[in-house]
PDB file of C-alpha atoms and ligand atoms in Angstrom:
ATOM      1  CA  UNK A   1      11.523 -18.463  -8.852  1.00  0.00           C
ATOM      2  CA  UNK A   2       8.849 -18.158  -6.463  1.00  0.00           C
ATOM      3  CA  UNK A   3       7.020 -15.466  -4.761  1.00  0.00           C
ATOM      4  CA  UNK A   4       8.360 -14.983  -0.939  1.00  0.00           C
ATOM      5  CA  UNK A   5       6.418 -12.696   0.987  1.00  0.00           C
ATOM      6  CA  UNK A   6       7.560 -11.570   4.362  1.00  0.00           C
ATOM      7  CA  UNK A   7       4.832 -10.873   7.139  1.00  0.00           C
ATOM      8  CA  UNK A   8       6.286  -8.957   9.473  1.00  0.00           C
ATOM      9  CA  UNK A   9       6.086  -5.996  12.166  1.00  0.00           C
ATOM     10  CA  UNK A  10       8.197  -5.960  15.347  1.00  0.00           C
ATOM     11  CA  UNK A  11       5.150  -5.678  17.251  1.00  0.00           C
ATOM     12  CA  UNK A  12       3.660  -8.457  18.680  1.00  0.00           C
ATOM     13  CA  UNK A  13      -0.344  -9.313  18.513  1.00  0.00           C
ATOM     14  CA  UNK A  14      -0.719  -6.654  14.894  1.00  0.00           C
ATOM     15  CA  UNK A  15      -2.303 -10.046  13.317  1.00  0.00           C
ATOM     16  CA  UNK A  16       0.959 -11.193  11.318  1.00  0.00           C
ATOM     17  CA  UNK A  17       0.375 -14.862  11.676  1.00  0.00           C
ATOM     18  CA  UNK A  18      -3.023 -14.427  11.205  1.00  0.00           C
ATOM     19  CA  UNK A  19      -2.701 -13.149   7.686  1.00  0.00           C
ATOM     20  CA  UNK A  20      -0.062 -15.281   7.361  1.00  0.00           C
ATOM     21  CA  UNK A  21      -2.174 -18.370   7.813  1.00  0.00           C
ATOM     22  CA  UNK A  22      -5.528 -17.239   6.106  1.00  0.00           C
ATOM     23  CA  UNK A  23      -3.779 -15.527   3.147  1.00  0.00           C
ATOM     24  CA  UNK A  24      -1.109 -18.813   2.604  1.00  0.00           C
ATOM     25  CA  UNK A  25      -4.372 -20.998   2.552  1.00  0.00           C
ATOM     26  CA  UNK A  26      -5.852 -18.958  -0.203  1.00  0.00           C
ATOM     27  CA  UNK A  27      -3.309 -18.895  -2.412  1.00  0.00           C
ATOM     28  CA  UNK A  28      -2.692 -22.469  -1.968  1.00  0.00           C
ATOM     29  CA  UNK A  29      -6.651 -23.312  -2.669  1.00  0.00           C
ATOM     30  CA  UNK A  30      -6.127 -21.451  -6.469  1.00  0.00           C
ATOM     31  CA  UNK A  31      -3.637 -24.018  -7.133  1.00  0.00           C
ATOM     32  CA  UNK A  32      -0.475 -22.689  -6.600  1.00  0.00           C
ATOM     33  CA  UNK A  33       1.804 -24.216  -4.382  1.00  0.00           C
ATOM     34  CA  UNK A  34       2.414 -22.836  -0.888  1.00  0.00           C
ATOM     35  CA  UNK A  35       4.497 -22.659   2.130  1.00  0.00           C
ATOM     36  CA  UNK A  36       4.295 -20.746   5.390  1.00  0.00           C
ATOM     37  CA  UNK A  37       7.303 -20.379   6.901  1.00  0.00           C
ATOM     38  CA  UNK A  38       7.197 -20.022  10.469  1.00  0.00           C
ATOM     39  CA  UNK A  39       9.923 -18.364  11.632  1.00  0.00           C
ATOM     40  CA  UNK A  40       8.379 -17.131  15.294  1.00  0.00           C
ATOM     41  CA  UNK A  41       9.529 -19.809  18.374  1.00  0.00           C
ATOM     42  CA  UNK A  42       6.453 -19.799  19.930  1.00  0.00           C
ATOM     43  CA  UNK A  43       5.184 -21.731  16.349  1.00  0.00           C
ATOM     44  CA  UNK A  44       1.392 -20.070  15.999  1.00  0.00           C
ATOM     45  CA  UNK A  45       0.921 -20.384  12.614  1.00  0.00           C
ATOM     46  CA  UNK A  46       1.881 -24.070  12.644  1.00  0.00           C
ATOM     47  CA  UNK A  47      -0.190 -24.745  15.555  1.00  0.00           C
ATOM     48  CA  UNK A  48      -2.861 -22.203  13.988  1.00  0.00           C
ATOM     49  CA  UNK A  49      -2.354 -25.007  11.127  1.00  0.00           C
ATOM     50  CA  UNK A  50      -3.058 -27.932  13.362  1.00  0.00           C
ATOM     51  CA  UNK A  51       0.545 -29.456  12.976  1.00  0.00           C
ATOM     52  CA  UNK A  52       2.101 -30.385  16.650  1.00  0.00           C
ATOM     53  CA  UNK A  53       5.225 -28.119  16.599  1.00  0.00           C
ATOM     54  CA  UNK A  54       6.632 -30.800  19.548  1.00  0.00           C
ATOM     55  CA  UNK A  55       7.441 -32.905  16.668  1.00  0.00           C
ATOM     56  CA  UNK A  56       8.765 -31.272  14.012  1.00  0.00           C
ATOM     57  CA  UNK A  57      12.227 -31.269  12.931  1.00  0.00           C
ATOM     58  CA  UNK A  58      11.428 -27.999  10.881  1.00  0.00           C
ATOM     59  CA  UNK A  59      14.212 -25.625   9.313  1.00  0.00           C
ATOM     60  CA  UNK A  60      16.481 -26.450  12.468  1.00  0.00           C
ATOM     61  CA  UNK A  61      16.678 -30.304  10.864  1.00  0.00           C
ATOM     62  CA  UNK A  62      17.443 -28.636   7.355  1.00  0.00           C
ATOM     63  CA  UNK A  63      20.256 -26.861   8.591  1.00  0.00           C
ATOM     64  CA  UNK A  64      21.902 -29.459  11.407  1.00  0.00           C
ATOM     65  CA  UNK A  65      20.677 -32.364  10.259  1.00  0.00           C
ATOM     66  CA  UNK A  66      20.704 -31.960   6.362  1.00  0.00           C
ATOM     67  CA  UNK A  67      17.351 -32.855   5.944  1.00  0.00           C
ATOM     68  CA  UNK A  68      15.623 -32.589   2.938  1.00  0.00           C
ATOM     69  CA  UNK A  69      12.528 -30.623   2.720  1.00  0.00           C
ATOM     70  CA  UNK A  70       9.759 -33.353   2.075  1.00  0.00           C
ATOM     71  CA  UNK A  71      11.349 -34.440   5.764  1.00  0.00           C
ATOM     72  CA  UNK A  72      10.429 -31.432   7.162  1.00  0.00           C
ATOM     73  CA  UNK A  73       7.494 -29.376   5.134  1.00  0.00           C
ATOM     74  CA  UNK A  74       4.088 -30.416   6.513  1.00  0.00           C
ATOM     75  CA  UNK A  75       1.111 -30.792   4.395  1.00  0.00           C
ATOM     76  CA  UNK A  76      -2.048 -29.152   5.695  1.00  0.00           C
ATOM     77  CA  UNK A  77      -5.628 -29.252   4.109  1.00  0.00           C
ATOM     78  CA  UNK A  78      -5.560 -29.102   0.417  1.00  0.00           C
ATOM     79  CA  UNK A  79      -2.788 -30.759  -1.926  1.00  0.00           C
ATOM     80  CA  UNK A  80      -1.004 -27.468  -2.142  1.00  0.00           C
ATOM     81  CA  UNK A  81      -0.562 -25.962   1.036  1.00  0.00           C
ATOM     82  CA  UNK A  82       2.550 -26.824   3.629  1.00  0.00           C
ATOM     83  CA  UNK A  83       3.751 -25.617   6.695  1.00  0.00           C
ATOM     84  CA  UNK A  84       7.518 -25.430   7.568  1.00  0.00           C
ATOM     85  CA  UNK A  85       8.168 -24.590  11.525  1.00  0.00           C
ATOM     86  CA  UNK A  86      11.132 -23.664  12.957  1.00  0.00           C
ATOM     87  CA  UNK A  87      11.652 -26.976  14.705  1.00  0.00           C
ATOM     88  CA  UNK A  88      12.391 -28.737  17.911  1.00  0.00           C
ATOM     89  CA  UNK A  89      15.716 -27.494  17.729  1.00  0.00           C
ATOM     90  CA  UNK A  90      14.632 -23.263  17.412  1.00  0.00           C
ATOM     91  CA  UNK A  91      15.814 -22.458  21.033  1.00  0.00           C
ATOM     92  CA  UNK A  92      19.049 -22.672  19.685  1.00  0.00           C
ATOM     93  CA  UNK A  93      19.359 -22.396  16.506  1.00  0.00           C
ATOM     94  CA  UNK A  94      20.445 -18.761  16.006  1.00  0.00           C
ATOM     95  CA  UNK A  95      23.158 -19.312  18.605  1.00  0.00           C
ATOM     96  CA  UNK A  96      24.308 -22.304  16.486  1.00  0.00           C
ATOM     97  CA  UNK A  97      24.644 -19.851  13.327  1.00  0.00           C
ATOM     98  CA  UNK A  98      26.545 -17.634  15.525  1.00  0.00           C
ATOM     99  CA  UNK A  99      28.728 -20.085  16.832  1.00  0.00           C
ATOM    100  CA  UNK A 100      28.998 -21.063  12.547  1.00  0.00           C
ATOM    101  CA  UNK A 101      28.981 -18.833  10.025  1.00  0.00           C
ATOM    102  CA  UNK A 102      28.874 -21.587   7.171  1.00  0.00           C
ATOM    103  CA  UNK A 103      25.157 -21.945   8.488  1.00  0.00           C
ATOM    104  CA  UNK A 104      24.300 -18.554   7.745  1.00  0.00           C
ATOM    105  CA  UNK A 105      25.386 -19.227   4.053  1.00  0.00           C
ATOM    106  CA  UNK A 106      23.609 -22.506   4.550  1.00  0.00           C
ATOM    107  CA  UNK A 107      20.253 -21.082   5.676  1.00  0.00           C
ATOM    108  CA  UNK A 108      20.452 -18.743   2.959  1.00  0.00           C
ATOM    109  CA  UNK A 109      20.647 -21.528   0.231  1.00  0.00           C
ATOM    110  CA  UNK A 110      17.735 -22.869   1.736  1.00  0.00           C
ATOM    111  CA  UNK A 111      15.425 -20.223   1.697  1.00  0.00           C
ATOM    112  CA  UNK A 112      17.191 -19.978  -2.124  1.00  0.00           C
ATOM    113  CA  UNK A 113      15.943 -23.546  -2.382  1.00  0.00           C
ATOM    114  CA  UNK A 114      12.268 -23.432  -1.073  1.00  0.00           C
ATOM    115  CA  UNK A 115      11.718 -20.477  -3.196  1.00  0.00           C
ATOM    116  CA  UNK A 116      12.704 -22.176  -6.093  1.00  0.00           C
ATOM    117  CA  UNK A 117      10.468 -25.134  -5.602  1.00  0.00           C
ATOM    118  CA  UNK A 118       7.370 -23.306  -4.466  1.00  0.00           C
ATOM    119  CA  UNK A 119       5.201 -20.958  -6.124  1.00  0.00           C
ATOM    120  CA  UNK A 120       4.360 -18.681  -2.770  1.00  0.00           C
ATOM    121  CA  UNK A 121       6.593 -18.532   0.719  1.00  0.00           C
ATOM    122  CA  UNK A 122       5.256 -17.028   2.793  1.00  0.00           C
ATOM    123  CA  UNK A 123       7.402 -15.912   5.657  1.00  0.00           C
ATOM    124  CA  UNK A 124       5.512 -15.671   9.479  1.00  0.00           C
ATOM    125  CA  UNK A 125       8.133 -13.323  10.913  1.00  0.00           C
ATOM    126  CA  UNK A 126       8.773 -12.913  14.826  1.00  0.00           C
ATOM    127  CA  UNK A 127       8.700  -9.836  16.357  1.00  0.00           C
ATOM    128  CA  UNK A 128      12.307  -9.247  16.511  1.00  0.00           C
ATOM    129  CA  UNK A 129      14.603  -8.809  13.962  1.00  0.00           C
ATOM    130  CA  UNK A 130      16.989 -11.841  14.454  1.00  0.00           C
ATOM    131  CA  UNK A 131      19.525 -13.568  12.261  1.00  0.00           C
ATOM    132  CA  UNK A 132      16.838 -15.862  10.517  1.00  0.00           C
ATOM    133  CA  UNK A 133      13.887 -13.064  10.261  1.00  0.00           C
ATOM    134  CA  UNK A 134      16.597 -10.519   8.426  1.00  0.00           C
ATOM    135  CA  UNK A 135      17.797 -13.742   6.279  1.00  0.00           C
ATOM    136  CA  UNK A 136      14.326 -14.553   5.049  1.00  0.00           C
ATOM    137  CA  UNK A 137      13.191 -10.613   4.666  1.00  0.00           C
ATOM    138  CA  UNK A 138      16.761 -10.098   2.378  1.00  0.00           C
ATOM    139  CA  UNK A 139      15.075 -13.044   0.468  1.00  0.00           C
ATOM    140  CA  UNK A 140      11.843 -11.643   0.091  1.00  0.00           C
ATOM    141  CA  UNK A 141       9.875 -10.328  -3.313  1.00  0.00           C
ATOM    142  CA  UNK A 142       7.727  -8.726  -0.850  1.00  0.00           C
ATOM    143  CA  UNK A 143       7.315  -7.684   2.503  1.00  0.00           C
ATOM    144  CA  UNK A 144       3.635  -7.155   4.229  1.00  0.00           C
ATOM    145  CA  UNK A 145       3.686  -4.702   7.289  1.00  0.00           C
ATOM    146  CA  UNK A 146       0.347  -5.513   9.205  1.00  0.00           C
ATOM    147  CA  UNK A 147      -0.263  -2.265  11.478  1.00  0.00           C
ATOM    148  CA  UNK A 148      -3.138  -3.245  14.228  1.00  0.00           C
ATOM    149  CA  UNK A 149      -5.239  -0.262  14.072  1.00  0.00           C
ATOM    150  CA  UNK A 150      -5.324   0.635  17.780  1.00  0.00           C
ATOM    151  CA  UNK A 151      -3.093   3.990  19.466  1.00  0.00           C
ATOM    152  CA  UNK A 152       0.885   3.419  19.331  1.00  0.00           C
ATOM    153  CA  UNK A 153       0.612   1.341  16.212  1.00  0.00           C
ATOM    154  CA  UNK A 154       2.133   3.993  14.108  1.00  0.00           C
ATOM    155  CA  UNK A 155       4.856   5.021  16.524  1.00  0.00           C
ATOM    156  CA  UNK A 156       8.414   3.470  15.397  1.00  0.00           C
ATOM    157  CA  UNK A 157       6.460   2.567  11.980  1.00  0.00           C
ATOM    158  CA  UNK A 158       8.916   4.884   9.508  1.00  0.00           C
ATOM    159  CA  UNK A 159      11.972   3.283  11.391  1.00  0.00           C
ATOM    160  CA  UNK A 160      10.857  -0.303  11.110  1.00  0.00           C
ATOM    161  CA  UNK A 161      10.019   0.116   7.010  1.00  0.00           C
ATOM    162  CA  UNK A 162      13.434   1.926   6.759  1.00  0.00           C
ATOM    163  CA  UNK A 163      15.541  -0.793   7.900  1.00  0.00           C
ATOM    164  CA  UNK A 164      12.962  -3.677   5.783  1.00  0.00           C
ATOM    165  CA  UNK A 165      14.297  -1.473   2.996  1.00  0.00           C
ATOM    166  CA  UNK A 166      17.599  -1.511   3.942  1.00  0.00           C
ATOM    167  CA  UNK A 167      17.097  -5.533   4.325  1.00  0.00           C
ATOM    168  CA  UNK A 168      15.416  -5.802   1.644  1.00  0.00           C
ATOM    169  CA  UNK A 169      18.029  -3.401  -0.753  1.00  0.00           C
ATOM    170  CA  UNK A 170      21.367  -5.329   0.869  1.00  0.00           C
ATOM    171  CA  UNK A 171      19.532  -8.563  -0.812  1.00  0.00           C
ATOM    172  CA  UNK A 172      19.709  -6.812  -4.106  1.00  0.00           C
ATOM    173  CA  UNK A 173      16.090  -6.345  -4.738  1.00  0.00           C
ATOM    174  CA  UNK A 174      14.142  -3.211  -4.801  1.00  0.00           C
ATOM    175  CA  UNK A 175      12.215  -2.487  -1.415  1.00  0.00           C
ATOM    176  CA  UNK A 176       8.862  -3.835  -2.321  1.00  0.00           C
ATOM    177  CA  UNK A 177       6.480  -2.918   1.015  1.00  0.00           C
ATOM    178  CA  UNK A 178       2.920  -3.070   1.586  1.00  0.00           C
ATOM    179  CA  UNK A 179       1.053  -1.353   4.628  1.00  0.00           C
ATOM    180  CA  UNK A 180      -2.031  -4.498   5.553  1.00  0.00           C
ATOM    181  CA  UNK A 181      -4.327  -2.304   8.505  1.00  0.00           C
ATOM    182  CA  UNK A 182      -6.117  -5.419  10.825  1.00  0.00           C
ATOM    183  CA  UNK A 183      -8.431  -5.197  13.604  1.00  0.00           C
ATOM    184  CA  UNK A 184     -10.471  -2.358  12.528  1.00  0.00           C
ATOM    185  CA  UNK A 185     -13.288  -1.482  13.810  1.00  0.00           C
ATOM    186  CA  UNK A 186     -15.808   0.696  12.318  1.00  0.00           C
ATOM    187  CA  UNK A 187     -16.804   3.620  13.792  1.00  0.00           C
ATOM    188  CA  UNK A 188     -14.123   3.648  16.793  1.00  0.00           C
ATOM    189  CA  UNK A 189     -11.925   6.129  17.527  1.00  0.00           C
ATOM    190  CA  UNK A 190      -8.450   4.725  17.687  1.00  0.00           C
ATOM    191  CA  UNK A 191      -9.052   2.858  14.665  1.00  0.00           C
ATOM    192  CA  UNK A 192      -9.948   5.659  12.672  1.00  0.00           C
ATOM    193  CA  UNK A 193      -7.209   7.673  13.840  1.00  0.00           C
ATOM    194  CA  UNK A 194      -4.623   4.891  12.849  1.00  0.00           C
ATOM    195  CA  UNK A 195      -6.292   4.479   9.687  1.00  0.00           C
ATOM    196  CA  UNK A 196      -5.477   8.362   9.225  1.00  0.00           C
ATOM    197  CA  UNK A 197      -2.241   8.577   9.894  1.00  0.00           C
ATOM    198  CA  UNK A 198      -1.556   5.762   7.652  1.00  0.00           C
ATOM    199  CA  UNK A 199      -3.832   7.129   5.102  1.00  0.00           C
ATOM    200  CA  UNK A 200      -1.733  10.871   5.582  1.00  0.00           C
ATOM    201  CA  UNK A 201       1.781   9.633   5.959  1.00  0.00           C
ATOM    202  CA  UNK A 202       1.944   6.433   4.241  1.00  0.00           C
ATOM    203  CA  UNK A 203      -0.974   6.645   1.424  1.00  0.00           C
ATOM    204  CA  UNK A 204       1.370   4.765  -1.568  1.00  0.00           C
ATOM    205  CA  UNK A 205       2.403   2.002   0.958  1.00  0.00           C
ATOM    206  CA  UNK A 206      -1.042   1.491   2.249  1.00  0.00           C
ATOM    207  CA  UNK A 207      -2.970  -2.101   0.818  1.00  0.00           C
ATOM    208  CA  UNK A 208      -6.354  -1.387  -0.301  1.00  0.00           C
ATOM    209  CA  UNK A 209      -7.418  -4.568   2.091  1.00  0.00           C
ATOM    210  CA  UNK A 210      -8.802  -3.390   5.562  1.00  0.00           C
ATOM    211  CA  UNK A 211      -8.815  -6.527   7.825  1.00  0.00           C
ATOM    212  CA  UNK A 212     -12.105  -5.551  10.057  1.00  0.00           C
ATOM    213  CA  UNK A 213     -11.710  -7.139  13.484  1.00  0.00           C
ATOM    214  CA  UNK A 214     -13.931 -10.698  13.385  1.00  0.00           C
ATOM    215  CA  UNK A 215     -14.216 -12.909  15.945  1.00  0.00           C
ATOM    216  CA  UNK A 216     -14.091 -15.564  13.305  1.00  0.00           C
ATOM    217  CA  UNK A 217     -10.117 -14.658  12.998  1.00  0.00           C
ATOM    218  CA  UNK A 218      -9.341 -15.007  16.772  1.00  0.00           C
ATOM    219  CA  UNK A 219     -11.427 -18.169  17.200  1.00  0.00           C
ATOM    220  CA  UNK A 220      -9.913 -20.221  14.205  1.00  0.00           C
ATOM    221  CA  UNK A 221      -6.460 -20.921  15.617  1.00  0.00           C
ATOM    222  CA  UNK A 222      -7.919 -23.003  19.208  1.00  0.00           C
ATOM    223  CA  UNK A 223      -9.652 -25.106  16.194  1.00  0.00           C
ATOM    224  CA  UNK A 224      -7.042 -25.581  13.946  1.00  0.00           C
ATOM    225  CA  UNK A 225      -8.211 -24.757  10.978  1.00  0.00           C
ATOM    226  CA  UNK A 226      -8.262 -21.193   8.421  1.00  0.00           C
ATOM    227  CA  UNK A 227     -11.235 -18.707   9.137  1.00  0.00           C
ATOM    228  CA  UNK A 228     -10.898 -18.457   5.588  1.00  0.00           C
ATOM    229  CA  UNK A 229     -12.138 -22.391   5.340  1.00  0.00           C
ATOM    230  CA  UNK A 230     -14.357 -22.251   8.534  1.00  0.00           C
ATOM    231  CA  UNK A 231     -15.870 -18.946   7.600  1.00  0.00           C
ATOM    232  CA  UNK A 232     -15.008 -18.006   3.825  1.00  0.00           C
ATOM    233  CA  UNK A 233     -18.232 -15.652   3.927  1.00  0.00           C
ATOM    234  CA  UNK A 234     -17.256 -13.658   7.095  1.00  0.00           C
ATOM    235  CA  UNK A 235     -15.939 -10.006   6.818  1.00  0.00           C
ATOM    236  CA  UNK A 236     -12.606 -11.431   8.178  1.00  0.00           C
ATOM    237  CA  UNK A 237     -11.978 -13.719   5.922  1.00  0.00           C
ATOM    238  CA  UNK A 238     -13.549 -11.653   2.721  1.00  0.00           C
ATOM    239  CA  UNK A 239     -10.481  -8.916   3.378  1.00  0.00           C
ATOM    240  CA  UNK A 240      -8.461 -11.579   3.221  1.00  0.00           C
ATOM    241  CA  UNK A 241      -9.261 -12.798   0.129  1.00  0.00           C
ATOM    242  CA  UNK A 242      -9.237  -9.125  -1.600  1.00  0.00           C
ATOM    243  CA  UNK A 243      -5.298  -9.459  -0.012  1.00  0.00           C
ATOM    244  CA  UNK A 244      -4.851 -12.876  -1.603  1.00  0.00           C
ATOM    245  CA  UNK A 245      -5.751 -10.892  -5.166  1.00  0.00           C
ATOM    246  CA  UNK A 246      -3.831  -8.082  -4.723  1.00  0.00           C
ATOM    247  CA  UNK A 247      -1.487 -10.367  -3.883  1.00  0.00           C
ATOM    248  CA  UNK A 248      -1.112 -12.311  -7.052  1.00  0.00           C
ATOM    249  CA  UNK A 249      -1.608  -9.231  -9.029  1.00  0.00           C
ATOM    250  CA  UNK A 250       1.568  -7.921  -7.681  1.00  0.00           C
ATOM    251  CA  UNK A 251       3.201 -11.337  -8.255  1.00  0.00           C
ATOM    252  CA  UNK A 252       1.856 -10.945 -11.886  1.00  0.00           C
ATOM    253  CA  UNK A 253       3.063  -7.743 -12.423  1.00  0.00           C
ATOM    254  CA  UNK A 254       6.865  -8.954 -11.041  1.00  0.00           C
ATOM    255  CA  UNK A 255       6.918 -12.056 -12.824  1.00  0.00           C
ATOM    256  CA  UNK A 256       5.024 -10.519 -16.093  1.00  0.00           C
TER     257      UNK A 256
HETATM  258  P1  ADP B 301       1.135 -11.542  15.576  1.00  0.00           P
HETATM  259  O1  ADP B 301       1.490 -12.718  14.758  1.00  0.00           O
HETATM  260  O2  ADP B 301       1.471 -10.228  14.945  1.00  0.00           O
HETATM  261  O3  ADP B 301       1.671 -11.630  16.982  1.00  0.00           O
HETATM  262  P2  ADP B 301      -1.548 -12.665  15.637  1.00  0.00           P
HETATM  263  O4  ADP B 301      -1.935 -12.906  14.227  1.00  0.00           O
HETATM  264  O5  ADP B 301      -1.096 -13.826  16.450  1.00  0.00           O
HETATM  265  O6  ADP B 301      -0.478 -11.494  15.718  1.00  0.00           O
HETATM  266  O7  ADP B 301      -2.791 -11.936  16.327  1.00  0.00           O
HETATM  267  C1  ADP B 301      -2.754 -11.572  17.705  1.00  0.00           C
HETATM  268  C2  ADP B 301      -4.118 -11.911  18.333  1.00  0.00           C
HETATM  269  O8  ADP B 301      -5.154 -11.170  17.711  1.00  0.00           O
HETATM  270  C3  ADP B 301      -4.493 -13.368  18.145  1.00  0.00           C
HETATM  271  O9  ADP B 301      -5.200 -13.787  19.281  1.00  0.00           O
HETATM  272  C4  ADP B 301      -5.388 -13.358  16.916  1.00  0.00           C
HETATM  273  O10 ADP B 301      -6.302 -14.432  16.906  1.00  0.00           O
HETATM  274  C5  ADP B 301      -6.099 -12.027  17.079  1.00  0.00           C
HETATM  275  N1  ADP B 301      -6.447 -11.410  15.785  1.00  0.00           N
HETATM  276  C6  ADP B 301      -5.635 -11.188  14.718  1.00  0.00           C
HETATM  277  N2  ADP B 301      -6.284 -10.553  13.736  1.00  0.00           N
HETATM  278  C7  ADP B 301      -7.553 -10.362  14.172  1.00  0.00           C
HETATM  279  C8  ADP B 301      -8.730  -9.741  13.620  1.00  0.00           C
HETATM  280  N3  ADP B 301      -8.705  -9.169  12.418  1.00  0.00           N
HETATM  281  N4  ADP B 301      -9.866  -9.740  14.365  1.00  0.00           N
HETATM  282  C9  ADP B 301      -9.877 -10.284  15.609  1.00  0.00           C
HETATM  283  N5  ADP B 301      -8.815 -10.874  16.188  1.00  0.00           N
HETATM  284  C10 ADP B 301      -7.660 -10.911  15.493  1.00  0.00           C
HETATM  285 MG1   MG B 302       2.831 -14.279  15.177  1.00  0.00          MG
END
């Protein structure tokens, strides 16, 4: 079975689909095969990708159209990284498994099914906690919390990793959670603060991993392509890359 790691935070603009994207294509460039799920409407890490989400069937065409994954899973860069969107159809699609509940159990064999064939998911959650985001975290080995390290970001923080837990416990598998800190910048005040509180109140959840803020990160998606590729020696895409070994330590440690 493969590792599926949830990105998610029901705060928009904390840098989920950013690690999503940059932390996918490094696990995919050591060989291992990988796919970012998007799972957010508005599609960022497949455009972030440079995959037109216009034309995608994506996970919509899995589950109304029975279409099989090599349909639907896009391959982007190197041999062994793919991007799965939510497709053309995503405006509707959780009304659809509302209106069904045989797709529910449907999307669930799915996500079943990807993890199975792929080494790393990696799941680009929304800020909301909808039908399909609570599916996929149930699913999940692993869930990454990325907490933008500017004021408010620690307010409803305990409540949001309570009910990933609860998610994460009514899918039978022990809460596995990891605290990711992005945008930091040295020597300002509301980052150190946040970095604090994290540090005080959430020490054995927090990743070692501080994302700095880079300008390298925010630039990459209007090019299409990683920072970590563009820019593998910027400070951006360096934390990323400590994340991508932490990463498959934990997944080493799991799967001994
Ligand atoms: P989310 O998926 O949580 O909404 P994004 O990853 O889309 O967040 O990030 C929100 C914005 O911040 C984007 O414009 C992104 O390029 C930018 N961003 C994310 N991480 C960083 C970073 N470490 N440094 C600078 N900009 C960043
Ligand atoms: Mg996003």
């Amino acid at each position: 079975m493969g590792y599926v790691i949830a990105i998610a935070n029901h705060k928009g603009g904390v840098g989920k689909t950013t690690s999503a994207i940059n932390l996918g294509t490094l696990l995919a460039l050591t060989g291992r095969k990988t796919l970012i799920l998007d799972l957010d409407l508005q599609g960022t890490a497949t455009s972030g990708l440079g995959v037109r989400k216009e034309d995608q069937a994506g996970l919509a065409g899995m589950l109304l159209e029975d279409k099989p994954p090599v349909d639907v899973c896009r391959p982007v860069y190197c041999e062994d990284l793919f991007v799965l969107p939510l497709g053309k159809q995503a405006a509707t699609i959780e009304d659809e498994i509302r209106k069904n509940p045989l797709l529910m159990e449907k999307l669930e064999s799915v996500l079943d099914r990807m993890a199975a064939a792929w080494d790393f998911v990696i799941l680009d959650c929304p800020p909301t906690f909808g039908l399909i985001p609570n599916a996929a975290i149930r699913q999940a080995t692993y869930t990454c919390i990325p907490v933008q390290c500017e004021f408010f970001s620690v307010e409803g923080l305990t409540a949001m990793l309570k009910r990933i837990q609860e998610l994460q416990t009514a899918g039978g598998r022990s809460p596995r959670v990891g605290i990711l800190l992005t945008m930091y910048t040295q020597g300002d005040e509301s980052s150190d603060q946040v970095r604090k509180a994290v540090e005080q109140n959430f020490r054995s959840l927090l990743l070692a991993p501080i994302v700095p803020r880079d300008p390298i990160l925010s630039h990459a998606p209007l090019i299409g392509i990683p920072a970590v590729l563009q820019a593998p020696e910027s400070r951006g895409a360096r934390a990323y890359l400590e994340l991508a070994w932490e990463v498959m330590k934990h997944e080493r440690q799991e799967t001994g």
